[in-house]
Amino acid sequence: MTTYTHGHHETVLVSHRWRTAANSAAYLLPHLRPGQTLLDVGCGPGTITAELADAVAPGRLTALELTEDALDLARAEIAARGTANVEFRTGDVHALDVPDGSFDVVHAHQVLQHLADPAAALREMRRVCRPDGVVAARDADYAAFTWYPLIPALDEWLALYRTVARHNGGEPDAGRRLHAWARAAGCTDVTATASVWCYAAPEERAWWGGMWADRVVQSALARQAVALGLATADDLRRMADGWREWAAADDGWFIVPHGEVICRA
């Protein structure tokens, strides 16, 4: 297993809780129908999970996380929404304790980029999916992040994140690799697409830039960067200031590109 670069600090969770099925799994929604069973790998705080559960109800959704602590985040979200068709379990996507062909749909959002062997994980996802089912994955591609105005501190931030993520055994530029990983997992019927998150409106810039300004100095990324000798506290504060500068720019614009795959199991 690899180290989860982001960690679960509140500055991270505020970003993850913004995610919905519409803004993070639109490519999958046309493939869902009532009565299906769905495995949500790496469900995080459960905002996408809850909406996928609604899409397959009265079918069952199984929310999977590596630890009970991480799973508790999803439990709280699901309970708050009153969603009734979700069950929870811990497990490692590389070796799922689930019989072959247990689910109609197996989904992972922003998971494969953190794994040392994403093709093996996709192979396991394919194993637990029914022969006529769907395996779906979506991951960001950090090297393709694009923004304006050009602020050197954001270049530093991006280089730092990619270095820490690779030190932790992951692949931050995962989006462009999903198609190749799916083929390496033995998937022969693969539809590869792409979509972006875009932050440009004043309220979007304030939220995205402010979140990262806090995150770069408070989250697990900050602790890991300092411990590895890759950045000092002053370096991180300079990056945070760069985020605030970007957020304050009237012509600010930022996109996060994602790769997506739909694999017919």
Tab-separated table of C-alpha atoms in Angstrom:
chain	number	residue	atom	x	y	z
A	1	MET	CA	0.000	0.000	0.000
A	2	THR	CA	1.014	3.610	-0.446
A	3	THR	CA	0.718	6.577	1.895
A	4	TYR	CA	-2.360	8.715	1.289
A	5	THR	CA	-0.732	12.013	0.358
A	6	HIS	CA	-3.714	14.253	1.109
A	7	GLY	CA	-4.639	12.861	4.523
A	8	HIS	CA	-7.975	13.679	6.173
A	9	HIS	CA	-7.422	17.130	7.633
A	10	GLU	CA	-10.524	19.333	7.520
A	11	THR	CA	-8.866	21.486	4.821
A	12	VAL	CA	-8.874	18.378	2.619
A	13	LEU	CA	-12.355	17.216	3.562
A	14	VAL	CA	-13.908	20.563	2.668
A	15	SER	CA	-12.713	19.944	-0.886
A	16	HIS	CA	-13.790	16.306	-0.980
A	17	ARG	CA	-17.253	17.125	0.384
A	18	TRP	CA	-17.794	19.524	-2.532
A	19	ARG	CA	-17.803	16.562	-4.907
A	20	THR	CA	-21.088	15.260	-6.276
A	21	ALA	CA	-22.088	12.609	-8.772
A	22	ALA	CA	-22.842	15.396	-11.251
A	23	ASN	CA	-19.444	17.123	-11.037
A	24	SER	CA	-17.331	14.020	-10.444
A	25	ALA	CA	-19.081	10.983	-11.964
A	26	ALA	CA	-21.180	12.319	-14.837
A	27	TYR	CA	-19.507	9.869	-17.230
A	28	LEU	CA	-20.849	6.961	-15.149
A	29	LEU	CA	-24.427	8.130	-14.512
A	30	PRO	CA	-25.850	7.003	-17.898
A	31	HIS	CA	-24.783	3.450	-17.041
A	32	LEU	CA	-26.688	3.315	-13.727
A	33	ARG	CA	-30.234	2.085	-13.239
A	34	PRO	CA	-32.478	1.192	-10.300
A	35	GLY	CA	-31.828	-2.220	-8.774
A	36	GLN	CA	-28.125	-2.488	-9.562
A	37	THR	CA	-25.511	-3.378	-6.959
A	38	LEU	CA	-22.554	-1.002	-6.799
A	39	LEU	CA	-19.174	-1.084	-5.045
A	40	ASP	CA	-17.742	2.385	-4.359
A	41	VAL	CA	-14.002	1.954	-3.821
A	42	GLY	CA	-12.368	4.647	-1.695
A	43	CYS	CA	-15.666	6.334	-0.880
A	44	GLY	CA	-14.094	9.140	1.171
A	45	PRO	CA	-16.595	11.402	2.955
A	46	GLY	CA	-19.477	9.886	1.003
A	47	THR	CA	-20.997	12.772	-0.969
A	48	ILE	CA	-20.588	11.022	-4.311
A	49	THR	CA	-21.458	7.706	-2.660
A	50	ALA	CA	-24.824	8.947	-1.444
A	51	GLU	CA	-25.865	10.144	-4.893
A	52	LEU	CA	-24.733	6.935	-6.580
A	53	ALA	CA	-26.770	5.047	-3.989
A	54	ASP	CA	-29.808	7.124	-4.962
A	55	ALA	CA	-29.205	6.278	-8.628
A	56	VAL	CA	-29.264	2.503	-8.043
A	57	ALA	CA	-31.931	2.348	-5.312
A	58	PRO	CA	-33.515	0.019	-4.368
A	59	GLY	CA	-30.282	-1.745	-5.286
A	60	ARG	CA	-27.523	-1.894	-2.687
A	61	LEU	CA	-24.342	0.171	-2.644
A	62	THR	CA	-21.287	-1.011	-0.715
A	63	ALA	CA	-18.969	1.782	0.433
A	64	LEU	CA	-15.360	0.646	0.793
A	65	GLU	CA	-12.488	2.303	2.639
A	66	LEU	CA	-9.128	1.099	3.881
A	67	THR	CA	-9.744	1.921	7.566
A	68	GLU	CA	-12.676	2.272	9.922
A	69	ASP	CA	-11.695	5.867	10.671
A	70	ALA	CA	-11.942	6.775	6.996
A	71	LEU	CA	-15.198	4.851	6.660
A	72	ASP	CA	-16.698	6.776	9.580
A	73	LEU	CA	-16.627	9.932	7.411
A	74	ALA	CA	-18.939	8.278	4.888
A	75	ARG	CA	-21.120	6.777	7.618
A	76	ALA	CA	-21.758	10.267	9.014
A	77	GLU	CA	-22.704	11.681	5.592
A	78	ILE	CA	-24.983	8.790	4.712
A	79	ALA	CA	-26.689	8.939	8.105
A	80	ALA	CA	-27.220	12.707	7.811
A	81	ARG	CA	-28.920	12.222	4.436
A	82	GLY	CA	-31.019	9.291	5.618
A	83	THR	CA	-29.849	7.134	2.707
A	84	ALA	CA	-31.020	3.598	3.456
A	85	ASN	CA	-29.425	1.387	0.790
A	86	VAL	CA	-25.734	1.711	1.742
A	87	GLU	CA	-23.600	-0.794	3.601
A	88	PHE	CA	-20.014	-0.241	4.732
A	89	ARG	CA	-16.911	-2.377	4.759
A	90	THR	CA	-13.161	-2.004	5.058
A	91	GLY	CA	-10.800	-3.619	2.581
A	92	ASP	CA	-7.857	-3.253	0.252
A	93	VAL	CA	-8.760	-2.823	-3.409
A	94	HIS	CA	-5.703	-4.912	-4.333
A	95	ALA	CA	-7.216	-7.936	-2.550
A	96	LEU	CA	-10.958	-7.630	-1.987
A	97	ASP	CA	-12.593	-10.179	0.302
A	98	VAL	CA	-15.518	-10.456	-2.097
A	99	PRO	CA	-16.561	-13.341	-4.393
A	100	ASP	CA	-16.136	-13.034	-8.151
A	101	GLY	CA	-18.951	-11.224	-9.957
A	102	SER	CA	-20.564	-9.725	-6.860
A	103	PHE	CA	-21.476	-6.293	-8.277
A	104	ASP	CA	-23.066	-4.807	-11.368
A	105	VAL	CA	-20.905	-1.672	-11.124
A	106	VAL	CA	-17.522	-1.043	-9.482
A	107	HIS	CA	-16.484	2.603	-9.177
A	108	ALA	CA	-13.380	4.451	-7.971
A	109	HIS	CA	-12.940	8.230	-7.917
A	110	GLN	CA	-9.469	9.726	-7.322
A	111	VAL	CA	-8.209	6.400	-5.976
A	112	LEU	CA	-5.875	4.852	-8.559
A	113	GLN	CA	-3.467	7.809	-8.439
A	114	HIS	CA	-2.580	6.869	-4.857
A	115	LEU	CA	-1.806	3.190	-5.508
A	116	ALA	CA	1.521	1.539	-6.227
A	117	ASP	CA	-0.114	-0.925	-8.663
A	118	PRO	CA	-3.238	0.641	-10.190
A	119	ALA	CA	-3.490	-1.991	-12.921
A	120	ALA	CA	-3.659	-4.708	-10.257
A	121	ALA	CA	-6.386	-2.739	-8.484
A	122	LEU	CA	-8.382	-2.457	-11.719
A	123	ARG	CA	-7.900	-6.186	-12.284
A	124	GLU	CA	-9.405	-6.856	-8.847
A	125	MET	CA	-12.244	-4.421	-9.493
A	126	ARG	CA	-12.914	-6.300	-12.717
A	127	ARG	CA	-12.898	-9.647	-10.875
A	128	VAL	CA	-15.644	-8.625	-8.448
A	129	CYS	CA	-17.738	-7.107	-11.251
A	130	ARG	CA	-20.268	-9.263	-13.076
A	131	PRO	CA	-19.344	-10.319	-16.636
A	132	ASP	CA	-21.862	-7.886	-18.136
A	133	GLY	CA	-21.106	-5.143	-15.609
A	134	VAL	CA	-19.186	-1.875	-15.605
A	135	VAL	CA	-15.885	-0.876	-13.998
A	136	ALA	CA	-15.489	2.907	-13.824
A	137	ALA	CA	-12.569	5.054	-12.704
A	138	ARG	CA	-11.799	8.773	-12.777
A	139	ASP	CA	-8.546	10.443	-11.740
A	140	ALA	CA	-7.023	13.891	-11.991
A	141	ASP	CA	-3.860	14.551	-13.985
A	142	TYR	CA	-1.686	16.962	-11.998
A	143	ALA	CA	0.859	17.667	-14.733
A	144	ALA	CA	-2.006	18.946	-16.883
A	145	PHE	CA	-3.308	21.444	-14.303
A	146	THR	CA	-3.501	24.859	-15.964
A	147	TRP	CA	-4.077	28.314	-14.494
A	148	TYR	CA	-3.902	32.035	-15.100
A	149	PRO	CA	-2.381	34.379	-14.082
A	150	LEU	CA	0.975	32.640	-14.043
A	151	ILE	CA	2.179	32.741	-10.436
A	152	PRO	CA	5.587	31.150	-9.652
A	153	ALA	CA	4.465	30.016	-6.191
A	154	LEU	CA	1.827	27.789	-7.797
A	155	ASP	CA	4.495	26.182	-9.974
A	156	GLU	CA	6.393	25.444	-6.745
A	157	TRP	CA	3.265	24.009	-5.162
A	158	LEU	CA	2.558	21.712	-8.102
A	159	ALA	CA	6.147	20.464	-8.275
A	160	LEU	CA	6.105	19.823	-4.525
A	161	TYR	CA	2.855	17.888	-4.622
A	162	ARG	CA	3.984	15.683	-7.500
A	163	THR	CA	7.281	14.937	-5.745
A	164	VAL	CA	5.610	14.014	-2.444
A	165	ALA	CA	2.962	11.896	-4.178
A	166	ARG	CA	5.595	9.916	-6.059
A	167	HIS	CA	7.656	9.503	-2.891
A	168	ASN	CA	4.521	7.993	-1.340
A	169	GLY	CA	4.296	5.447	-4.162
A	170	GLY	CA	1.512	7.032	-6.176
A	171	GLU	CA	1.222	8.507	-9.668
A	172	PRO	CA	-0.159	12.061	-9.590
A	173	ASP	CA	-0.429	12.221	-13.397
A	174	ALA	CA	-2.902	9.354	-13.365
A	175	GLY	CA	-5.584	10.713	-15.663
A	176	ARG	CA	-3.591	10.187	-18.856
A	177	ARG	CA	-2.690	6.655	-17.789
A	178	LEU	CA	-6.142	5.241	-17.014
A	179	HIS	CA	-6.676	3.818	-20.494
A	180	ALA	CA	-3.289	2.069	-20.400
A	181	TRP	CA	-3.875	0.758	-16.877
A	182	ALA	CA	-7.273	-0.618	-17.886
A	183	ARG	CA	-5.750	-2.457	-20.818
A	184	ALA	CA	-2.951	-3.772	-18.589
A	185	ALA	CA	-5.674	-5.079	-16.251
A	186	GLY	CA	-7.062	-7.162	-19.094
A	187	CYS	CA	-9.983	-4.931	-20.053
A	188	THR	CA	-10.579	-5.097	-23.796
A	189	ASP	CA	-13.775	-3.018	-24.065
A	190	VAL	CA	-12.697	0.372	-22.710
A	191	THR	CA	-14.231	3.788	-23.345
A	192	ALA	CA	-11.807	6.551	-22.355
A	193	THR	CA	-13.041	10.121	-21.890
A	194	ALA	CA	-12.035	13.315	-20.099
A	195	SER	CA	-13.670	16.131	-18.131
A	196	VAL	CA	-12.519	19.082	-16.072
A	197	TRP	CA	-13.256	21.047	-12.945
A	198	CYS	CA	-12.996	24.756	-13.729
A	199	TYR	CA	-12.736	27.569	-11.185
A	200	ALA	CA	-13.112	31.088	-12.568
A	201	ALA	CA	-16.065	32.903	-11.005
A	202	PRO	CA	-15.178	35.055	-7.968
A	203	GLU	CA	-16.842	32.708	-5.497
A	204	GLU	CA	-15.146	29.687	-7.120
A	205	ARG	CA	-11.730	31.352	-6.938
A	206	ALA	CA	-12.266	32.366	-3.334
A	207	TRP	CA	-13.227	28.810	-2.364
A	208	TRP	CA	-10.608	26.894	-4.379
A	209	GLY	CA	-7.738	29.278	-3.715
A	210	GLY	CA	-8.602	29.771	-0.066
A	211	MET	CA	-8.930	26.023	0.474
A	212	TRP	CA	-5.497	25.342	-1.031
A	213	ALA	CA	-3.922	28.271	0.832
A	214	ASP	CA	-4.989	26.584	4.080
A	215	ARG	CA	-4.291	23.062	2.873
A	216	VAL	CA	-0.707	23.686	1.790
A	217	VAL	CA	0.260	24.708	5.320
A	218	GLN	CA	-2.044	22.532	7.457
A	219	SER	CA	-2.683	19.172	5.789
A	220	ALA	CA	-0.702	15.936	5.641
A	221	LEU	CA	0.992	17.238	2.494
A	222	ALA	CA	2.601	20.026	4.540
A	223	ARG	CA	3.834	17.654	7.241
A	224	GLN	CA	5.231	15.202	4.718
A	225	ALA	CA	6.966	17.913	2.673
A	226	VAL	CA	8.734	19.314	5.743
A	227	ALA	CA	9.630	15.855	7.104
A	228	LEU	CA	11.145	14.869	3.759
A	229	GLY	CA	13.197	18.064	3.605
A	230	LEU	CA	11.425	19.154	0.415
A	231	ALA	CA	10.077	22.431	1.808
A	232	THR	CA	10.361	24.678	4.841
A	233	ALA	CA	7.523	26.344	6.692
A	234	ASP	CA	8.486	29.575	4.927
A	235	ASP	CA	8.272	27.826	1.561
A	236	LEU	CA	4.779	26.580	2.362
A	237	ARG	CA	3.640	30.026	3.482
A	238	ARG	CA	4.931	31.471	0.217
A	239	MET	CA	2.882	28.912	-1.708
A	240	ALA	CA	-0.176	29.757	0.390
A	241	ASP	CA	0.320	33.435	-0.440
A	242	GLY	CA	0.511	32.472	-4.112
A	243	TRP	CA	-2.871	30.792	-3.844
A	244	ARG	CA	-4.353	33.904	-2.243
A	245	GLU	CA	-2.847	36.053	-4.984
A	246	TRP	CA	-4.430	33.829	-7.625
A	247	ALA	CA	-7.821	33.851	-5.865
A	248	ALA	CA	-7.784	37.662	-5.753
A	249	ALA	CA	-7.047	38.045	-9.478
A	250	ASP	CA	-10.123	39.285	-11.352
A	251	ASP	CA	-9.064	37.277	-14.404
A	252	GLY	CA	-8.122	34.158	-12.417
A	253	TRP	CA	-8.863	30.794	-14.037
A	254	PHE	CA	-7.884	27.247	-13.010
A	255	ILE	CA	-8.737	23.852	-14.490
A	256	VAL	CA	-8.225	20.346	-13.130
A	257	PRO	CA	-8.326	17.832	-16.025
A	258	HIS	CA	-9.441	14.255	-15.377
A	259	GLY	CA	-9.154	11.014	-17.273
A	260	GLU	CA	-12.099	8.619	-17.119
A	261	VAL	CA	-12.626	5.017	-18.177
A	262	ILE	CA	-15.693	2.861	-18.536
A	263	CYS	CA	-14.641	-0.786	-18.785
A	264	ARG	CA	-17.081	-3.492	-19.713
A	265	ALA	CA	-16.047	-6.226	-17.332
